Coordinates of C-alpha atoms and ligand atoms in Angstrom, one line a residue:
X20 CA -115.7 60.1 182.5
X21 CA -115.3 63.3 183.8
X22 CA -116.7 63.8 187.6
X23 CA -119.0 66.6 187.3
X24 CA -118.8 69.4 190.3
X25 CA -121.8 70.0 190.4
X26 CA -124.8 68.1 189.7
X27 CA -126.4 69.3 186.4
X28 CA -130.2 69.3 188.1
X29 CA -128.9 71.5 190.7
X30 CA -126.8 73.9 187.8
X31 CA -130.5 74.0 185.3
X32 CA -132.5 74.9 188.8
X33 CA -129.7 77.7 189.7
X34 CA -130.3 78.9 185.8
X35 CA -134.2 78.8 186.9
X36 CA -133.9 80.9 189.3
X37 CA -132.0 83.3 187.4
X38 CA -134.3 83.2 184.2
X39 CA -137.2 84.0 186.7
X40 CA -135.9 87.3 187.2
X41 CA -135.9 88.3 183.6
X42 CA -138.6 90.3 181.6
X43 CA -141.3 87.6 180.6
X44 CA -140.4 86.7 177.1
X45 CA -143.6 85.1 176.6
X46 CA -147.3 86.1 176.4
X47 CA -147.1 89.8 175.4
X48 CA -146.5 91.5 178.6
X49 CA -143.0 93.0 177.0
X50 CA -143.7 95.2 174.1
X51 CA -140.4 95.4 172.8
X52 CA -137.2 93.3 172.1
X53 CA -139.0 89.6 172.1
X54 CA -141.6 88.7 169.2
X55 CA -144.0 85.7 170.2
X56 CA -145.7 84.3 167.8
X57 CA -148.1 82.3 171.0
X58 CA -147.1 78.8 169.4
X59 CA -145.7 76.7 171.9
X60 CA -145.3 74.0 169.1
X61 CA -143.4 76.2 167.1
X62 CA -140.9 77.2 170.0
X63 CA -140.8 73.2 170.7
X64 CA -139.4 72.6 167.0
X65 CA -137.3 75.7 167.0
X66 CA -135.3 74.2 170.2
X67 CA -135.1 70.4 168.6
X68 CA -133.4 71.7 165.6
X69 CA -131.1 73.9 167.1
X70 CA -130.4 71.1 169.2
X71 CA -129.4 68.7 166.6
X72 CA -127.0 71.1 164.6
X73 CA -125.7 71.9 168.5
X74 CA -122.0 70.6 167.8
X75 CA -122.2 71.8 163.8
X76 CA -119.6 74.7 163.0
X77 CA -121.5 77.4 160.7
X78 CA -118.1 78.4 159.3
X79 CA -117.7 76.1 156.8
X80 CA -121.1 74.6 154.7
X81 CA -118.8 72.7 152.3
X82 CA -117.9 70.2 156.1
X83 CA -120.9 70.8 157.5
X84 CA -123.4 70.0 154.2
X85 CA -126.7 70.7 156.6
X86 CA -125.8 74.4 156.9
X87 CA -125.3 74.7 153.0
X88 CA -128.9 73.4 152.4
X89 CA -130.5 75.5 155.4
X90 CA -128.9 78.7 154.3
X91 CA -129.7 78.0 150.7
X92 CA -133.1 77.4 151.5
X93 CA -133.7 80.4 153.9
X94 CA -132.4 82.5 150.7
X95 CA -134.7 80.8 148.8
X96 CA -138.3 81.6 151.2
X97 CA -136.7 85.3 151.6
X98 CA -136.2 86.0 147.9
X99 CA -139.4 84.5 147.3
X100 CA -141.5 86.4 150.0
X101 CA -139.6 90.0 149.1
X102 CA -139.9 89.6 145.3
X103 CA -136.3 89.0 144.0
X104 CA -137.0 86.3 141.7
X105 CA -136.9 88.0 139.0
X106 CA -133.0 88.4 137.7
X107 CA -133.5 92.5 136.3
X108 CA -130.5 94.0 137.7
X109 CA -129.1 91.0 138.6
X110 CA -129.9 87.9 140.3
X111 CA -130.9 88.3 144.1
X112 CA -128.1 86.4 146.1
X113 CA -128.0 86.3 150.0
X114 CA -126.8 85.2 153.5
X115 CA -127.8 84.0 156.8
X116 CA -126.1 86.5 159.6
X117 CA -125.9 86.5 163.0
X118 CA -129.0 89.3 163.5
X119 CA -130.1 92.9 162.2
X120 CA -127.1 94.5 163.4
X121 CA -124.6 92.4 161.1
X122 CA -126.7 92.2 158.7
X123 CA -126.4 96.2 158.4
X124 CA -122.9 95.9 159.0
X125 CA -122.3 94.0 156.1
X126 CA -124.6 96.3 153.6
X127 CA -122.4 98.6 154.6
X128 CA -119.8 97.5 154.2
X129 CA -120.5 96.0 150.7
X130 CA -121.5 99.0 149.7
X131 CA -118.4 100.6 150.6
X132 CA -116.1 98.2 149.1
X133 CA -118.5 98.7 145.6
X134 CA -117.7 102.4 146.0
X135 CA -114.2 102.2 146.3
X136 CA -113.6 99.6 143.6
X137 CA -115.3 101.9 141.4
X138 CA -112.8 104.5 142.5
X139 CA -109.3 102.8 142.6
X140 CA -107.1 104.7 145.1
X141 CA -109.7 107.4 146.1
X142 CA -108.9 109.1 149.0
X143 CA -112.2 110.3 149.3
X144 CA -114.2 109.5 152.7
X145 CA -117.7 108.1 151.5
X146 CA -120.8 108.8 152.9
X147 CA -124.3 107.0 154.3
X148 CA -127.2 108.9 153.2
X149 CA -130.4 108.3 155.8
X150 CA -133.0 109.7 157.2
X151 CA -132.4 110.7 160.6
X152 CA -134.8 107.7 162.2
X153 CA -132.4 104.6 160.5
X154 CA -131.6 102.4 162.6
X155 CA -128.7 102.9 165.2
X156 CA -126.5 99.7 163.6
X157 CA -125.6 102.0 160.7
X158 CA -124.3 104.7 163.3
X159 CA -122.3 101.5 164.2
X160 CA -121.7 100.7 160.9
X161 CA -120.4 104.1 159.9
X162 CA -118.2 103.8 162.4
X163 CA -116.5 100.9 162.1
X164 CA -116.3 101.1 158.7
X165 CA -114.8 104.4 157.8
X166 CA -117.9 106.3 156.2
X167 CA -119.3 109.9 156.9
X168 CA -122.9 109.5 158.4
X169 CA -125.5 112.1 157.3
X170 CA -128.2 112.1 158.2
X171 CA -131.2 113.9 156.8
X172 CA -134.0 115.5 159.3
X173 CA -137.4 113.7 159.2
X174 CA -140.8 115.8 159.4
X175 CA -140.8 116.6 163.0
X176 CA -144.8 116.0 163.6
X177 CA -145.2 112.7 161.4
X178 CA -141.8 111.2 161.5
X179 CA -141.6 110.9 157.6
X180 CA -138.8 110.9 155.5
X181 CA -138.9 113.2 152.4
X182 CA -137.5 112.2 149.2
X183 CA -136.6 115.7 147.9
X184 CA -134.5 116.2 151.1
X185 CA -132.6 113.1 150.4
X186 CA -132.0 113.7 146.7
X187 CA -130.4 117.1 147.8
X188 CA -127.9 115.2 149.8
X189 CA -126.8 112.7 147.0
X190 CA -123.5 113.2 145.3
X191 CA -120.6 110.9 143.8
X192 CA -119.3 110.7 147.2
X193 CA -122.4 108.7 148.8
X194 CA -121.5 104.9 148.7
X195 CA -125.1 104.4 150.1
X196 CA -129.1 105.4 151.0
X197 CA -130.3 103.5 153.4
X198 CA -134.0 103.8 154.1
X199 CA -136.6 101.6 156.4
X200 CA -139.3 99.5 155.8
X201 CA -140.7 100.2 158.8
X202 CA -138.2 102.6 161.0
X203 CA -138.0 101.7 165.0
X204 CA -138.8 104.5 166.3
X205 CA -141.9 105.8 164.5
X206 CA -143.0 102.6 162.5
X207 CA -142.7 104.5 159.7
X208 CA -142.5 103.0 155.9
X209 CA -139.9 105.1 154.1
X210 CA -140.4 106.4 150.7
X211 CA -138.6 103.0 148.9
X212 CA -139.5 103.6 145.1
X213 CA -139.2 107.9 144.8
X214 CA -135.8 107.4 146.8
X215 CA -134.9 104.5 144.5
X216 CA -135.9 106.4 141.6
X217 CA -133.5 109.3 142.4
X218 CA -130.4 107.1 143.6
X219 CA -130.7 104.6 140.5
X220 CA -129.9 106.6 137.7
X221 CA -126.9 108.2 139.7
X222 CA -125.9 104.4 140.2
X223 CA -126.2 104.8 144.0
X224 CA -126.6 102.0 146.4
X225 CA -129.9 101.8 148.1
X226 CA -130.5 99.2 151.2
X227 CA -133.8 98.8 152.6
X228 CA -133.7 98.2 156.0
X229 CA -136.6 95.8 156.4
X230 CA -134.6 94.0 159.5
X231 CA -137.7 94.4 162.1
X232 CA -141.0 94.6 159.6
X233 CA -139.8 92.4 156.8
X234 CA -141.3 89.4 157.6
X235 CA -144.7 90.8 158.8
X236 CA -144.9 93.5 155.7
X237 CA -144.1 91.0 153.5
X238 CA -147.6 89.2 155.0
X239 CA -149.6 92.2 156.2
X240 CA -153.5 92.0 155.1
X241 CA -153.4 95.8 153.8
X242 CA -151.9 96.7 150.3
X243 CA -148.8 99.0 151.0
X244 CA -147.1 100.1 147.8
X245 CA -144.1 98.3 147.2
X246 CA -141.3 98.9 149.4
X247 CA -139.1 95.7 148.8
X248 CA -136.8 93.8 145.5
X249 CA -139.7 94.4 143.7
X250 CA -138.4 98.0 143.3
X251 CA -135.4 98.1 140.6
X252 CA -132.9 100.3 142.1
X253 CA -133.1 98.7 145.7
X254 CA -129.8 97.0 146.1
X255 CA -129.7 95.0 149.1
X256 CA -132.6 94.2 152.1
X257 CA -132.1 93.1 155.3
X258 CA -134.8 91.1 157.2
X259 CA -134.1 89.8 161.2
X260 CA -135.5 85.9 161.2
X261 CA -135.1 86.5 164.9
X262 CA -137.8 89.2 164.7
X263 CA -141.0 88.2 162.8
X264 CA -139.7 84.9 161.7
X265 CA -140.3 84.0 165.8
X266 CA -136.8 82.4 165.5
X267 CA -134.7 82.4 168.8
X268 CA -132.1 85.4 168.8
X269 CA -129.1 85.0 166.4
X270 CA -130.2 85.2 162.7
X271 CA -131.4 87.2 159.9
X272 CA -131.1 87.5 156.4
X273 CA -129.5 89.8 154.0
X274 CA -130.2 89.4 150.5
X275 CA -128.3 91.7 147.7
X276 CA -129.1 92.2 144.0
X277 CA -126.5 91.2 141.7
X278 CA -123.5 88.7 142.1
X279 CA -121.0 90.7 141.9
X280 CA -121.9 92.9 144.0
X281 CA -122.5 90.4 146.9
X282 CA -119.1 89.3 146.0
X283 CA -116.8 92.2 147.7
X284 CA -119.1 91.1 151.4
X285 CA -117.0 88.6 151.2
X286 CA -113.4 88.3 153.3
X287 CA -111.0 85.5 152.2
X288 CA -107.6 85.4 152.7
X289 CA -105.0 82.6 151.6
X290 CA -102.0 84.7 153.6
X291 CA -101.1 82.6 156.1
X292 CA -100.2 79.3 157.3
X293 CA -103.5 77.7 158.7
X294 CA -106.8 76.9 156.5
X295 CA -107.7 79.8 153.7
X296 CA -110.0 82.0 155.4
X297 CA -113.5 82.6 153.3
X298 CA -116.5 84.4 155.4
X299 CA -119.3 86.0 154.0
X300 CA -120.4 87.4 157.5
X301 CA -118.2 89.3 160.2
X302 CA -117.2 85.8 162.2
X303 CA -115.5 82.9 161.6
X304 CA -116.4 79.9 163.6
X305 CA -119.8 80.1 164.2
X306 CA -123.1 78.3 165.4
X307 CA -125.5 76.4 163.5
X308 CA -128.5 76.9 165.8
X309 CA -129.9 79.6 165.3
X310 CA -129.8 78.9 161.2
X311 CA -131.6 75.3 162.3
X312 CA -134.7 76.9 164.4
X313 CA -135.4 79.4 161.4
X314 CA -134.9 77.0 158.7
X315 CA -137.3 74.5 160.6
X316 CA -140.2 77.5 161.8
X317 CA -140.2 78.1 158.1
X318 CA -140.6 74.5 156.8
X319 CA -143.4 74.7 159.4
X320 CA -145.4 77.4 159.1
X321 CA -144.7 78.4 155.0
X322 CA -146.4 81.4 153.6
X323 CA -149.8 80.7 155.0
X324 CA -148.1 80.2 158.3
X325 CA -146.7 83.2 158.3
X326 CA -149.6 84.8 156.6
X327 CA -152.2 83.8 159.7
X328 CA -149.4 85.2 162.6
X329 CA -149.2 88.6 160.4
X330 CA -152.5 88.3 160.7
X331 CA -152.9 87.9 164.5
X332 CA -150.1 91.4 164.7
X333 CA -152.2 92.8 162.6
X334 CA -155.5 92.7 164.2
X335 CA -153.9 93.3 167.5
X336 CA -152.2 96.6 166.3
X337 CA -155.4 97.5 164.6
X338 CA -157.2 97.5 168.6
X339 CA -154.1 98.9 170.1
X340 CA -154.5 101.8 167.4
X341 CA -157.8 102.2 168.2
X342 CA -157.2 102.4 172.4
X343 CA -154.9 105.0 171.5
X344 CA -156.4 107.0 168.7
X345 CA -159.3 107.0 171.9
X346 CA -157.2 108.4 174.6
X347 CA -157.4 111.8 175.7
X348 CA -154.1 113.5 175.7
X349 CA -151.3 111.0 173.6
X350 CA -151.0 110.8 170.2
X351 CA -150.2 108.0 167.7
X352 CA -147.2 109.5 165.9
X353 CA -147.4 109.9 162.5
X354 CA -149.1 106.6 159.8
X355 CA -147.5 103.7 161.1
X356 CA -146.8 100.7 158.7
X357 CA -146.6 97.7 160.1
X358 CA -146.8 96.2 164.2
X359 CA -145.0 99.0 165.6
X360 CA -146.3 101.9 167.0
X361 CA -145.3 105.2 169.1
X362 CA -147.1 107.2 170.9
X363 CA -146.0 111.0 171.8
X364 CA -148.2 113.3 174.1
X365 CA -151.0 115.4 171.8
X366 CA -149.3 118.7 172.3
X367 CA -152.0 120.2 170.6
X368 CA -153.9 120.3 173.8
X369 CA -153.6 122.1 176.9
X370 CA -150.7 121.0 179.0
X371 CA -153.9 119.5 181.4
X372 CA -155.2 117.5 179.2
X373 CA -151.7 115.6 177.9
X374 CA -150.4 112.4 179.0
X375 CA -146.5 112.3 179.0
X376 CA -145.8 109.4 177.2
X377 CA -143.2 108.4 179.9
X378 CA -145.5 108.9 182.8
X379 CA -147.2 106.7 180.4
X380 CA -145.0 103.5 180.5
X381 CA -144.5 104.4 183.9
X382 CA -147.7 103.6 184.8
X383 CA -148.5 100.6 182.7
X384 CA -145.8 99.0 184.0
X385 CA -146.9 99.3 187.7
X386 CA -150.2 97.3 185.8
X387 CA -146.9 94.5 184.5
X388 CA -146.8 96.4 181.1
X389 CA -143.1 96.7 179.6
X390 CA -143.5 99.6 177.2
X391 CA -140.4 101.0 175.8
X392 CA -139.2 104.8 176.7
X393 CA -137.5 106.5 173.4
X394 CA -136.3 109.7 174.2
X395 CA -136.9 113.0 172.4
X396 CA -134.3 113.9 170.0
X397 CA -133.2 117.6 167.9
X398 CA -132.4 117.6 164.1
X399 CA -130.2 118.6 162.3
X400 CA -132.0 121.7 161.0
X401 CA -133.3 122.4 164.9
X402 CA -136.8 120.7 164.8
X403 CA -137.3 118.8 167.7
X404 CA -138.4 115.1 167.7
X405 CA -140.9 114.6 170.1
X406 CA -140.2 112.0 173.2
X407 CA -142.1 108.5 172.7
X408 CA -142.9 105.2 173.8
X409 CA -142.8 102.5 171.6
X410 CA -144.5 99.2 171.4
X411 CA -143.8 96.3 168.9
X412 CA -147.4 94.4 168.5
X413 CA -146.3 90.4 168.1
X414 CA -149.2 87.3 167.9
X415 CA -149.5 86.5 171.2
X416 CA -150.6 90.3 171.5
X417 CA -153.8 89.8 170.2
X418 CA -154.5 87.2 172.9
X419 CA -154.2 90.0 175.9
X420 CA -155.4 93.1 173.6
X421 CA -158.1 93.6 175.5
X422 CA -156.5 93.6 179.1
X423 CA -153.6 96.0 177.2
X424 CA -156.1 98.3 176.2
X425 CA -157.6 98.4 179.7
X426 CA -154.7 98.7 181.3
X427 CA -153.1 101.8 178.9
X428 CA -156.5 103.6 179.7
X429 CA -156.2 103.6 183.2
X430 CA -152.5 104.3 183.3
X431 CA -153.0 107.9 181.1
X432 CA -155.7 108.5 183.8
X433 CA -153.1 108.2 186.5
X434 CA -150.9 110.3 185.0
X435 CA -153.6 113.0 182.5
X436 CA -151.7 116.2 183.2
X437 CA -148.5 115.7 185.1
X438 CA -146.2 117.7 183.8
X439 CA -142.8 115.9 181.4
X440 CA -140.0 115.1 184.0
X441 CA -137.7 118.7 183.6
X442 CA -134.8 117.1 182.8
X443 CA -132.7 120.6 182.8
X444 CA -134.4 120.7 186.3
X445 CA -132.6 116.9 187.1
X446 CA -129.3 118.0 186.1
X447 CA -128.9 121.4 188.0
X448 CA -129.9 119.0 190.9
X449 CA -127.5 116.5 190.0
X450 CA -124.9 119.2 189.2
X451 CA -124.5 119.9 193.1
X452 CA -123.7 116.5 193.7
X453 CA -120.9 116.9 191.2
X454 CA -117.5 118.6 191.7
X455 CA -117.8 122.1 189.6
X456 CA -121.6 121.6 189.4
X457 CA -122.8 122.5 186.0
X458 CA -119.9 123.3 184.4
X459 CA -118.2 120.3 185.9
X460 CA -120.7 118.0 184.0
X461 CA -119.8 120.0 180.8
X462 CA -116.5 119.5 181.4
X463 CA -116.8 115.7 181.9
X464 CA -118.7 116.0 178.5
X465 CA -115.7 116.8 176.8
X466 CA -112.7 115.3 179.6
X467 CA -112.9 111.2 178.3
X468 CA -113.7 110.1 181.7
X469 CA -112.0 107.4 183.2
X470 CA -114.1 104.0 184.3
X471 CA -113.9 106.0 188.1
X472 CA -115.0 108.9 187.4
X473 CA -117.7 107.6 185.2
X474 CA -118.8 105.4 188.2
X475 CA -118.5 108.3 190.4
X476 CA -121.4 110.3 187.9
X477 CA -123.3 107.1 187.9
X478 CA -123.3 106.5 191.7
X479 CA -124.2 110.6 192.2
X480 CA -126.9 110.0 189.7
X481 CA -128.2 106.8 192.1
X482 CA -127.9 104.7 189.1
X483 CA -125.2 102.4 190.3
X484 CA -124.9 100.1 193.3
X485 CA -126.4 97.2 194.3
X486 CA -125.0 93.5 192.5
X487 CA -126.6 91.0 190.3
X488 CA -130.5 91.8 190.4
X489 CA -130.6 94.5 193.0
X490 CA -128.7 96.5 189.9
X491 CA -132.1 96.1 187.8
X492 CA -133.7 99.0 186.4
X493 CA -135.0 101.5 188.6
X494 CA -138.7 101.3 188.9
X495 CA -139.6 104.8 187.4
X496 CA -137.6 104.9 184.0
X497 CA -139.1 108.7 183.1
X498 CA -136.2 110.8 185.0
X499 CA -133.5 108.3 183.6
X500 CA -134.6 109.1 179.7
X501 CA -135.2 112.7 180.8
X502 CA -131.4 112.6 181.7
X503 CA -130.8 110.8 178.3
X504 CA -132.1 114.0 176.6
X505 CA -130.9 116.6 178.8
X506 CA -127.1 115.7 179.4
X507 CA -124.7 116.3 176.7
X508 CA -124.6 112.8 174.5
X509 CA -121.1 112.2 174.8
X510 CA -121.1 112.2 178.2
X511 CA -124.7 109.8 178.4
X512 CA -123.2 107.8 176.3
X513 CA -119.5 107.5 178.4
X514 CA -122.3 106.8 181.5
X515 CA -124.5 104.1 179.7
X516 CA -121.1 102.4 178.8
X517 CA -120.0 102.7 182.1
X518 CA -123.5 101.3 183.5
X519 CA -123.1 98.1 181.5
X520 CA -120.1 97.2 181.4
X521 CA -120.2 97.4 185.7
X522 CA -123.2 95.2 185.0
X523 CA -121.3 92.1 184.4
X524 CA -118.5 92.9 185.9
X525 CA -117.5 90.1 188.5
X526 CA -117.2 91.1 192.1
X527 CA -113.7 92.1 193.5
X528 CA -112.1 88.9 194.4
X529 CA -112.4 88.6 198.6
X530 CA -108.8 89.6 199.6
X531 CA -107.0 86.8 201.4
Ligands
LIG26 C1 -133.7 95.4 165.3 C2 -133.4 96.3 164.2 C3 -132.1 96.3 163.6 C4 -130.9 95.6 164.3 O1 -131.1 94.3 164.6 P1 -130.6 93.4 165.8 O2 -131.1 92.1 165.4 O3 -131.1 94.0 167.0 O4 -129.1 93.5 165.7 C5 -131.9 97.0 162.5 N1 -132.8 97.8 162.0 C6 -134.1 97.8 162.5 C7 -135.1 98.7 161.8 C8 -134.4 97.1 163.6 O5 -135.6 97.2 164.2

């Protein structure tokens, strides 16, 4: 055998230590990113079967049989729970991906490759058709894929998408409308059946983007008019296990209507001299985990499993809602659907009397509250989208509700009529620490910085130094996001790259 060197007790206590430093991801302190359902049992049987499949290689479920009948049966609970059983329009097919973001990925692209088969030897670019609060991963997805991204302004006080504004923008050119059932940033449930209606008879793709609030919509106690397969023209539907199917991160579902459609997802190539390539997702070898701990959370907990958690969000949201609907100065943006919610400063008030949402999170998380900062953002037609903070309500929630809603009281009481951070302010600051000042950081805008000069910014900014932990967050996130919204975003975006990649950057090796 092998001589370790190290001991493995002293390697799992090192990975202690490190995990210690982390945001909690247990018992509801972090509103955002991790979803606990509160079930230590469940978590328990989520990490046995990921453990047994631990050697399995996802890539091929005709070698590795266990992955064939997980997958099929993870279709199975998701076509059931999002009413695709019935075969109008074509039978519901689906596949297990590696999270929200691929499964976008691969709508996308599916959709594309429908468009252009339909079109032999186009030219044409095609375009993605949203509203302006879809999810980021089909900016990504545009992207990589080739397609023109327009995106269509939301109301500016509610956060809702209008269907008239999106039938204006349809043409033979859009390959796809994506819509979200809820959106991230404003929890909002998009108009699925009017947008369906108008995209349908043009034969235009529509995916709902269900990838955070699938699997709690699909159980929540109010009646919400039908956003999922059961409306014809809907094409596709994500949903993230690894959200509100409490699954560890690293899977999600993406189920599409009609075989032949699902069909050009796939890549399979037979050109060259190793195994013939066939992948319905955007790796090849792959794990098996992930696929496991869902598959066995819902063996476990079934529809009236999942039914009783949605029912904990629920509840817990509810009392949140009410906290906030009670607080002087913030707002609950817009009719939230769902466990989400954001909260903007009621600017219908006198500037004393508003709580900066920011200040906000801020304070609660001085009380160990993780609130996430979203930062304002303009339109395309020059409305302005107000500055938020978002929390995602999960089970465990409901158990410290109470102590949330204390604590999100006192922290607008700290900070009741203190003025937004001016970010424009920040920058003219900032700007003297930069060679050219202002105009300097335009022209860095537009110059593609180089990883130095980017660092420089960063370390002018005082947002880089410091290794390993000391290069946390800063304590006060407010003045970061109002730099978010006041610098141009190509060059916040040429920073924030900068800032993470330096984050796992290993240390210069000692010179000898
Ligand atoms: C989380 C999320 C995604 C992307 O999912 P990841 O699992 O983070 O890759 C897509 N759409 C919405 C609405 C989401 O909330």
């Amino acid at each position: 055998m092998t001589a370790f060197r190290r001991d493995p007790a002293d390697i799992l206590a090192e990975l202690g230590r490190l995990r210690a430093g982390d945001a909690p991801t247990h018992g509801g302190r972090v509103l955002s990113y991790v979803y606990d359902s509160g079930e230590a049992e469940l978590d328990e049987l989520a990490a046995a079967a990921a453990r047994l499949v631990q050697p399995v290689n996802g890539l091929d479920p005709t070698t590795f049989t266990s992955v064939a009948a997980m997958e099929s049966g993870l279709v199975g609970f998701a076509r059931r729970v999002f009413h695709g059983e019935r075969d109008e329009g074509g039978v519901v097919v689906g596949t297990i991906t590696s999270g929200g973001t691929e499964s976008c990925l691969l709508a996308v692209k599916t959709a594309r490759d429908v468009w252009r088969a339909a079109r032999a030897g186009t030219p044409r670019v095609p375009r993605l058709v949203a509203p302006v609060t879809v999810h980021a991963a089909f900016h990504k997805a545009a992207e990589y894929f080739g397609l023109v991204l327009d995106l269509v302004p939301v109301d500016p006080a509610t956060g809702a998408a209008t269907p008239s504004a999106i039938e204006q923008r349809l043409g033979d050119d859009v390959a796809l409308v994506v819509v979200s059932a809820p959106s991230y940033p404003f929890a909002t449930l998009d108009p699925v059946a009017d947008v369906a209606a108008v995209c349908a008879p043009r034969g235009i793709a529509l995916h709902v983007d269900a990838c955070i609030g699938g699997f709690a919509l699909a159980f929540w106690p109010d009646e919400l008019p039908a956003w999922d397969l059961a409306v014809p023209g809907v094409t596709s539907l994500s949903a993230d296990l690894h959200k509100y199917g409490y699954a560890p991160k690293g899977v999600s579902v993406l189920l599409t209507r009609g075989r032949d459609r699902q069909r050009h997802q796939y890549f399979a190539t037979t050109a060259w001299p190793g195994y013939p390539v066939v992948n319905p997702t955007m790796t090849g070898s792959k794990p098996a985990g992930p696929l496991a701990a869902a598959w066995a959370i819902v063996e476990a907990l079934g529809e009236p499993g999942f039914a009783e958690l949605t029912g904990r969000a629920a509840r817990a949201t509810g009392v949140l809602r009410s906290t906030l609907d009670g607080i002087e100065g913030l707002r609950v943006v817009g009719d939230p659907t769902g466990p989400l919610l954001a909260v903007a400063a009621d600017e219908g008030l006198a500037p004393e009397h508003r709580v900066d949402p920011h200040h906000w999170a801020d304070a609660a998380r001085e009380a160990g509250w993780q609130l996430q900062l979203q930062p304002g953002l303009t339109q395309a037609d020059g409305t302005r989208l107000p500055h938020t903070t978002h929390l995602t309500v999960t089970p465990v929630t409901e158990t410290v509700a109470a102590e949330l809603s204390v604590s999100l009281v006192s922290a607008a009481d700290a900070v009741r009529g203190t003025p937004p951070v001016d970010g424009d302010a920040l920058v003219a600051g900032l700007a003297t620490q930069v060679p050219g000042g202002a105009q300097g950081l335009v022209a860095a805008a537009s110059a593609g910085l180089d990883s130095e000069a980017a660092a420089g910014l960063l370390a002018a900014f005082g947002l880089l130094g410091g290794q390993g932990a000391e290069r946390a967050l800063p304590d006060r996130l407010a003045p970061v996001l109002a730099l978010v919204e006041a610098l141009p975003g190509p060059l916040t975006e040429r920073l924030l790259v900068e800032l993470l990649a330096r984050v796992v950057e290993p240390p210069a090796a000692a010179s000898d």
